[in-house]
mmCIF file of C-alpha atoms in Angstrom:
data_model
loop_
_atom_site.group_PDB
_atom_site.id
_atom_site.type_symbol
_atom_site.label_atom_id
_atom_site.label_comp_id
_atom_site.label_asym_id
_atom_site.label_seq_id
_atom_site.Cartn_x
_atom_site.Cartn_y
_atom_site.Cartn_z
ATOM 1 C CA UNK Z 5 0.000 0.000 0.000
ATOM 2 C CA UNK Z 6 2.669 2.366 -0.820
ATOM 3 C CA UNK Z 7 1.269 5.521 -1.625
ATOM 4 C CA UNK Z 8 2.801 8.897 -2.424
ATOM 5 C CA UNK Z 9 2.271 11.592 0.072
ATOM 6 C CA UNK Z 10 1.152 15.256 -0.528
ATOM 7 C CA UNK Z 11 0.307 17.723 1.611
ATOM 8 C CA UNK Z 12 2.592 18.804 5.179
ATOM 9 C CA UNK Z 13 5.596 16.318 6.248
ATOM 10 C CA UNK Z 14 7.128 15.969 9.699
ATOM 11 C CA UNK Z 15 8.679 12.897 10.288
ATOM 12 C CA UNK Z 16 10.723 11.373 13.026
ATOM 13 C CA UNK Z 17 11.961 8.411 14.724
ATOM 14 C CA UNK Z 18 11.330 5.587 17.164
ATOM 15 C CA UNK Z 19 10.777 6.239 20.301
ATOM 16 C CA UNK Z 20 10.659 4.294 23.396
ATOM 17 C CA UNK Z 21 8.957 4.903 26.571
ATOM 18 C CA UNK Z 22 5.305 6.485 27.040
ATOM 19 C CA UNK Z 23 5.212 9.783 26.513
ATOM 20 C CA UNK Z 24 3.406 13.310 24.652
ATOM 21 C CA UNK Z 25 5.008 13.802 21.196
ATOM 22 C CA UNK Z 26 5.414 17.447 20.181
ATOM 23 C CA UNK Z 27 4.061 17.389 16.785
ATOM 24 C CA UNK Z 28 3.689 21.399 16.842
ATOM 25 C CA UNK Z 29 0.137 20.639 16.654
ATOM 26 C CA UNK Z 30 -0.793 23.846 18.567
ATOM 27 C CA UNK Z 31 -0.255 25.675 15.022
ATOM 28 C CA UNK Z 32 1.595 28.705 16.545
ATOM 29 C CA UNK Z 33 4.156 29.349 14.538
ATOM 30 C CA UNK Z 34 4.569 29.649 11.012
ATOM 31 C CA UNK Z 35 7.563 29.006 8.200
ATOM 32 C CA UNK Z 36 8.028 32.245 5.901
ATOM 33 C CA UNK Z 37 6.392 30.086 3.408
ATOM 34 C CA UNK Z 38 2.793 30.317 5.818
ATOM 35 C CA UNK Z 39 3.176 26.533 6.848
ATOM 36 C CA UNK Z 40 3.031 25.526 9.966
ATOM 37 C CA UNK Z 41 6.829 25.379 11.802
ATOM 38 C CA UNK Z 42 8.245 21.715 11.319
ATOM 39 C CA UNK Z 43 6.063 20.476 8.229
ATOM 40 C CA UNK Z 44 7.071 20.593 4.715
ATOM 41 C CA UNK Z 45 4.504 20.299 1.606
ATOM 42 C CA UNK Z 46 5.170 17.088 -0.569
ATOM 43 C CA UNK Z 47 3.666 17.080 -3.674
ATOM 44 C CA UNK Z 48 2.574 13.901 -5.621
ATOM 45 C CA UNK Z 49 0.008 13.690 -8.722
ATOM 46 C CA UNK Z 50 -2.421 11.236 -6.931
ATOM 47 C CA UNK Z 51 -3.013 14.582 -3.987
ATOM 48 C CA UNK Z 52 -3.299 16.945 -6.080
ATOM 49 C CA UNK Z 53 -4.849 19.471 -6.396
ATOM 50 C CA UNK Z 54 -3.263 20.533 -2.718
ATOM 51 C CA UNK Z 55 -5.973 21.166 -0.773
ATOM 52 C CA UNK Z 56 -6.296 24.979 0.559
ATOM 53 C CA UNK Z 57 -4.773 25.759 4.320
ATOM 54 C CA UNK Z 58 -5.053 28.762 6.890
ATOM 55 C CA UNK Z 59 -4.510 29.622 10.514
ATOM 56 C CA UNK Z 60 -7.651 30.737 11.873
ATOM 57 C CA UNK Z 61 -7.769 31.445 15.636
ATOM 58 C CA UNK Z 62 -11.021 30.606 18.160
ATOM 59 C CA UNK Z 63 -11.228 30.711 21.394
ATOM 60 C CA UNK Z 64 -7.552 30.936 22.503
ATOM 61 C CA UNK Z 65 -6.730 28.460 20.089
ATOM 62 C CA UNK Z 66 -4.736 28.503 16.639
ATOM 63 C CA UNK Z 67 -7.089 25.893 14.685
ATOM 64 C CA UNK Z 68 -5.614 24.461 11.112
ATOM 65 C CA UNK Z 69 -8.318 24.653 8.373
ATOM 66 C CA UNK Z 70 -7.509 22.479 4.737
ATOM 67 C CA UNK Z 71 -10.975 22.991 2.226
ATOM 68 C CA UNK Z 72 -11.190 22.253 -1.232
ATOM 69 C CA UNK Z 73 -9.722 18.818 -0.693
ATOM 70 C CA UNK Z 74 -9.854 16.904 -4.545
ATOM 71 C CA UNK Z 75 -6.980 15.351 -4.931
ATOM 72 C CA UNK Z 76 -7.899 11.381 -5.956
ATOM 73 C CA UNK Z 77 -7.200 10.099 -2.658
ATOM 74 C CA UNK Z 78 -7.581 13.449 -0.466
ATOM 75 C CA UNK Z 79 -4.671 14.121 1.729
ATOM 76 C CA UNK Z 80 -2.064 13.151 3.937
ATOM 77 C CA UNK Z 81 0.467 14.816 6.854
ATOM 78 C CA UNK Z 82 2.910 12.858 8.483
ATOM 79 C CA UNK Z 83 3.921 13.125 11.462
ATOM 80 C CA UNK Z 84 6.096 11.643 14.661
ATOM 81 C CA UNK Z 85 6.947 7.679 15.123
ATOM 82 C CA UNK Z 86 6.580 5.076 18.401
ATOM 83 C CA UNK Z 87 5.590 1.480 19.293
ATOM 84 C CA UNK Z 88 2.369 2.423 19.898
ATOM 85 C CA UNK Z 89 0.670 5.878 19.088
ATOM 86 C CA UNK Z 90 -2.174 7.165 20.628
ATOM 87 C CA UNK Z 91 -3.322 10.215 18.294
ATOM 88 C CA UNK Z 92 -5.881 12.652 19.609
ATOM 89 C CA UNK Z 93 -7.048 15.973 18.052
ATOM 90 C CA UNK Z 94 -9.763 18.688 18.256
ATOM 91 C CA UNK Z 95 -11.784 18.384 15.125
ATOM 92 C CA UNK Z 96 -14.610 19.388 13.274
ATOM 93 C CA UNK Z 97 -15.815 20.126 9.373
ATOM 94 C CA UNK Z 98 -17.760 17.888 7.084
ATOM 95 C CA UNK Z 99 -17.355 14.425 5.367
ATOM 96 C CA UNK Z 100 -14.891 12.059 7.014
ATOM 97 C CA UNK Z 101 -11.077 12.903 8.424
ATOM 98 C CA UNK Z 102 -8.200 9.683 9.459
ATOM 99 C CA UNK Z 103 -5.353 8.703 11.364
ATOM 100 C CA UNK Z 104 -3.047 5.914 9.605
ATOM 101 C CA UNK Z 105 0.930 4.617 9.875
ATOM 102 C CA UNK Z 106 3.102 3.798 7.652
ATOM 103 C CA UNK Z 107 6.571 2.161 8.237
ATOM 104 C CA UNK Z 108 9.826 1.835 7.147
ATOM 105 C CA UNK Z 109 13.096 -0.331 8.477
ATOM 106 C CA UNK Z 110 15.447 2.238 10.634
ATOM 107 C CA UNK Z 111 17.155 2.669 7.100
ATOM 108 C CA UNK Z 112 14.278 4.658 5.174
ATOM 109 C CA UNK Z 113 13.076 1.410 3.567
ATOM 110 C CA UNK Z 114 9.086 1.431 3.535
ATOM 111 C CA UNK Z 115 7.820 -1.447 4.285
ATOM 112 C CA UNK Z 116 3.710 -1.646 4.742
ATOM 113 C CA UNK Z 117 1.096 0.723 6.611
ATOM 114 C CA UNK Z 118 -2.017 -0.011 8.261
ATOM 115 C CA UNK Z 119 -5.610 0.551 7.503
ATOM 116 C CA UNK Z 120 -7.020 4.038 7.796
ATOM 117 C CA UNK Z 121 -9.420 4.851 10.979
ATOM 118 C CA UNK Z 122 -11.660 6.759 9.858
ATOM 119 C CA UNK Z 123 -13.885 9.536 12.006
ATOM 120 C CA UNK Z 124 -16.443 11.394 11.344
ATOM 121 C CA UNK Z 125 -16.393 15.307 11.136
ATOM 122 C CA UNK Z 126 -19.547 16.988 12.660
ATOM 123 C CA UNK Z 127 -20.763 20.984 12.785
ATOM 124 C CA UNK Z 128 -19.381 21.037 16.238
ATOM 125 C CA UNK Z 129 -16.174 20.493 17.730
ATOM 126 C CA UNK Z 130 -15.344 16.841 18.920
ATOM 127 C CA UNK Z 131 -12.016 14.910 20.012
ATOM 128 C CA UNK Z 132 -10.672 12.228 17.671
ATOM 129 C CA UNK Z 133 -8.965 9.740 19.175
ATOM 130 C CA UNK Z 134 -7.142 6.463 17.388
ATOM 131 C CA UNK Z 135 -4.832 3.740 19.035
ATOM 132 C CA UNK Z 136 -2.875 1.702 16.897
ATOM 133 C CA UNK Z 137 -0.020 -0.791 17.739
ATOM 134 C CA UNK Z 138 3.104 -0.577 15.603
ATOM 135 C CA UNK Z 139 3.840 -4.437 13.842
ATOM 136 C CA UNK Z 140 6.639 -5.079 11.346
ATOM 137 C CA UNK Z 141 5.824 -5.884 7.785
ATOM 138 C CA UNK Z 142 7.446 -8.464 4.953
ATOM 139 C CA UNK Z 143 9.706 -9.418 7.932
ATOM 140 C CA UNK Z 144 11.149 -6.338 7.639
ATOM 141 C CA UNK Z 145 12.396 -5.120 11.420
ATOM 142 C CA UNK Z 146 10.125 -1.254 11.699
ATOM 143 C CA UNK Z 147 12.794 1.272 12.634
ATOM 144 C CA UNK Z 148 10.325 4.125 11.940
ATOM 145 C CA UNK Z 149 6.973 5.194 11.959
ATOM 146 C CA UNK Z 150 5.330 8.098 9.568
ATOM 147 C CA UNK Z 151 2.100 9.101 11.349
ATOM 148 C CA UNK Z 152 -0.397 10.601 8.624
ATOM 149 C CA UNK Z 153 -3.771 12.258 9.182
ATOM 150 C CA UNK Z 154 -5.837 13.670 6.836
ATOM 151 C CA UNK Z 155 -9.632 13.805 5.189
ATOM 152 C CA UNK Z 156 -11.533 12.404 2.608
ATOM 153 C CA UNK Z 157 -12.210 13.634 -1.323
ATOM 154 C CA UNK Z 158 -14.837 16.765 -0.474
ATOM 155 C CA UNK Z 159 -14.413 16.657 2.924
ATOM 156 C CA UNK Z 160 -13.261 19.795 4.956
ATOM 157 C CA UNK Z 161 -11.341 19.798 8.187
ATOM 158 C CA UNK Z 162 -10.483 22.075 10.984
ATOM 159 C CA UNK Z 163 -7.924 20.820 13.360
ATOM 160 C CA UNK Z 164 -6.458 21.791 16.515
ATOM 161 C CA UNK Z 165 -4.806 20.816 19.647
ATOM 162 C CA UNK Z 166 -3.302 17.347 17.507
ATOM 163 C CA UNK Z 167 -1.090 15.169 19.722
ATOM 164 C CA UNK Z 168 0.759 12.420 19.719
ATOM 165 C CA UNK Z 169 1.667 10.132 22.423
ATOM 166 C CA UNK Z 170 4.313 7.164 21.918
ATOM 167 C CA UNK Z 171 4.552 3.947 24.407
ATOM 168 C CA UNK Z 172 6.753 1.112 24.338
ATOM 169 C CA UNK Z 173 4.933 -2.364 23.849
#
């Protein structure tokens, strides 16, 4: 199920112990380039067109907004790696948003990823929350984790307050 990745990119290693993540998911800080500080855009033909982003702020919170999501198979941010991720965010919008891995050996080599989780995004905000247990595929030992979250074709998501937290099996 390797699949080329376009939209925001932060990736990172394996990590042992339980602990919070920082996956600068509290939006408040930009790149001169208006993306968020520590993701990158990746483009690939299958994601395009790249869905439109802002920084909006409610409540005391910086809340990431991505509309006009067409690209053939939406779109996809990755993020930081563990044993076993626990990935909650603030969300709300229309359609459907997801949390997925992928891995790769400690080398860079990808080797599988796991189904999406899908969630539902409603008028109001609500907390998505996903578990999933790191595994290695084709026998290959994981070394890394890529995180990725993102929303269906015509779907629109607002996100905020996205975290991460890692634990050793």
């Amino acid at each position: 199920m390797k699949q080329l990745l376009t939209a925001l990119m932060l990736c990172g290693a394996l990590l042992l112990g339980a602990k919070e993540i920082n996956l600068y998911g509290n939006f408040a800080e930009t790149q001169k380039n208006g993306v968020p500080k520590g993701w990158n855009f990746i483009r690939a033909k299958d994601y395009q067109p790249l869905p439109k982003f802002e920084i909006l702020r409610e409540n005391s919170a910086n809340i990431l907004h991505f509309s006009d999501i067409a690209g053939k198979y939406g779109f996809r941010i990755p993020a930081k790696a563990g044993e076993r991720v626990t990935i909650t965010a603030k969300v709300k919008g229309k359609g459907r948003g997801w949390f997925t891995v992928e891995a790769t050996s400690a080398s860079g080599k990808w080797s599988g990823g796991f189904p999406i989780q899908r969630f539902p995004l409603k008028e109001e905000w609500n907390e998505a929350k996903v578990e999933l247990r790191i595994v290695d595929f084709k026998k290959i030992p994981t070394g890394k984790i890529t995180v990725l979250f993102g929303a269906d074709n015509g779907s629109e998501l607002f996100l905020s307050d996205l975290k991460m937290v890692s634990a050793a099996q």
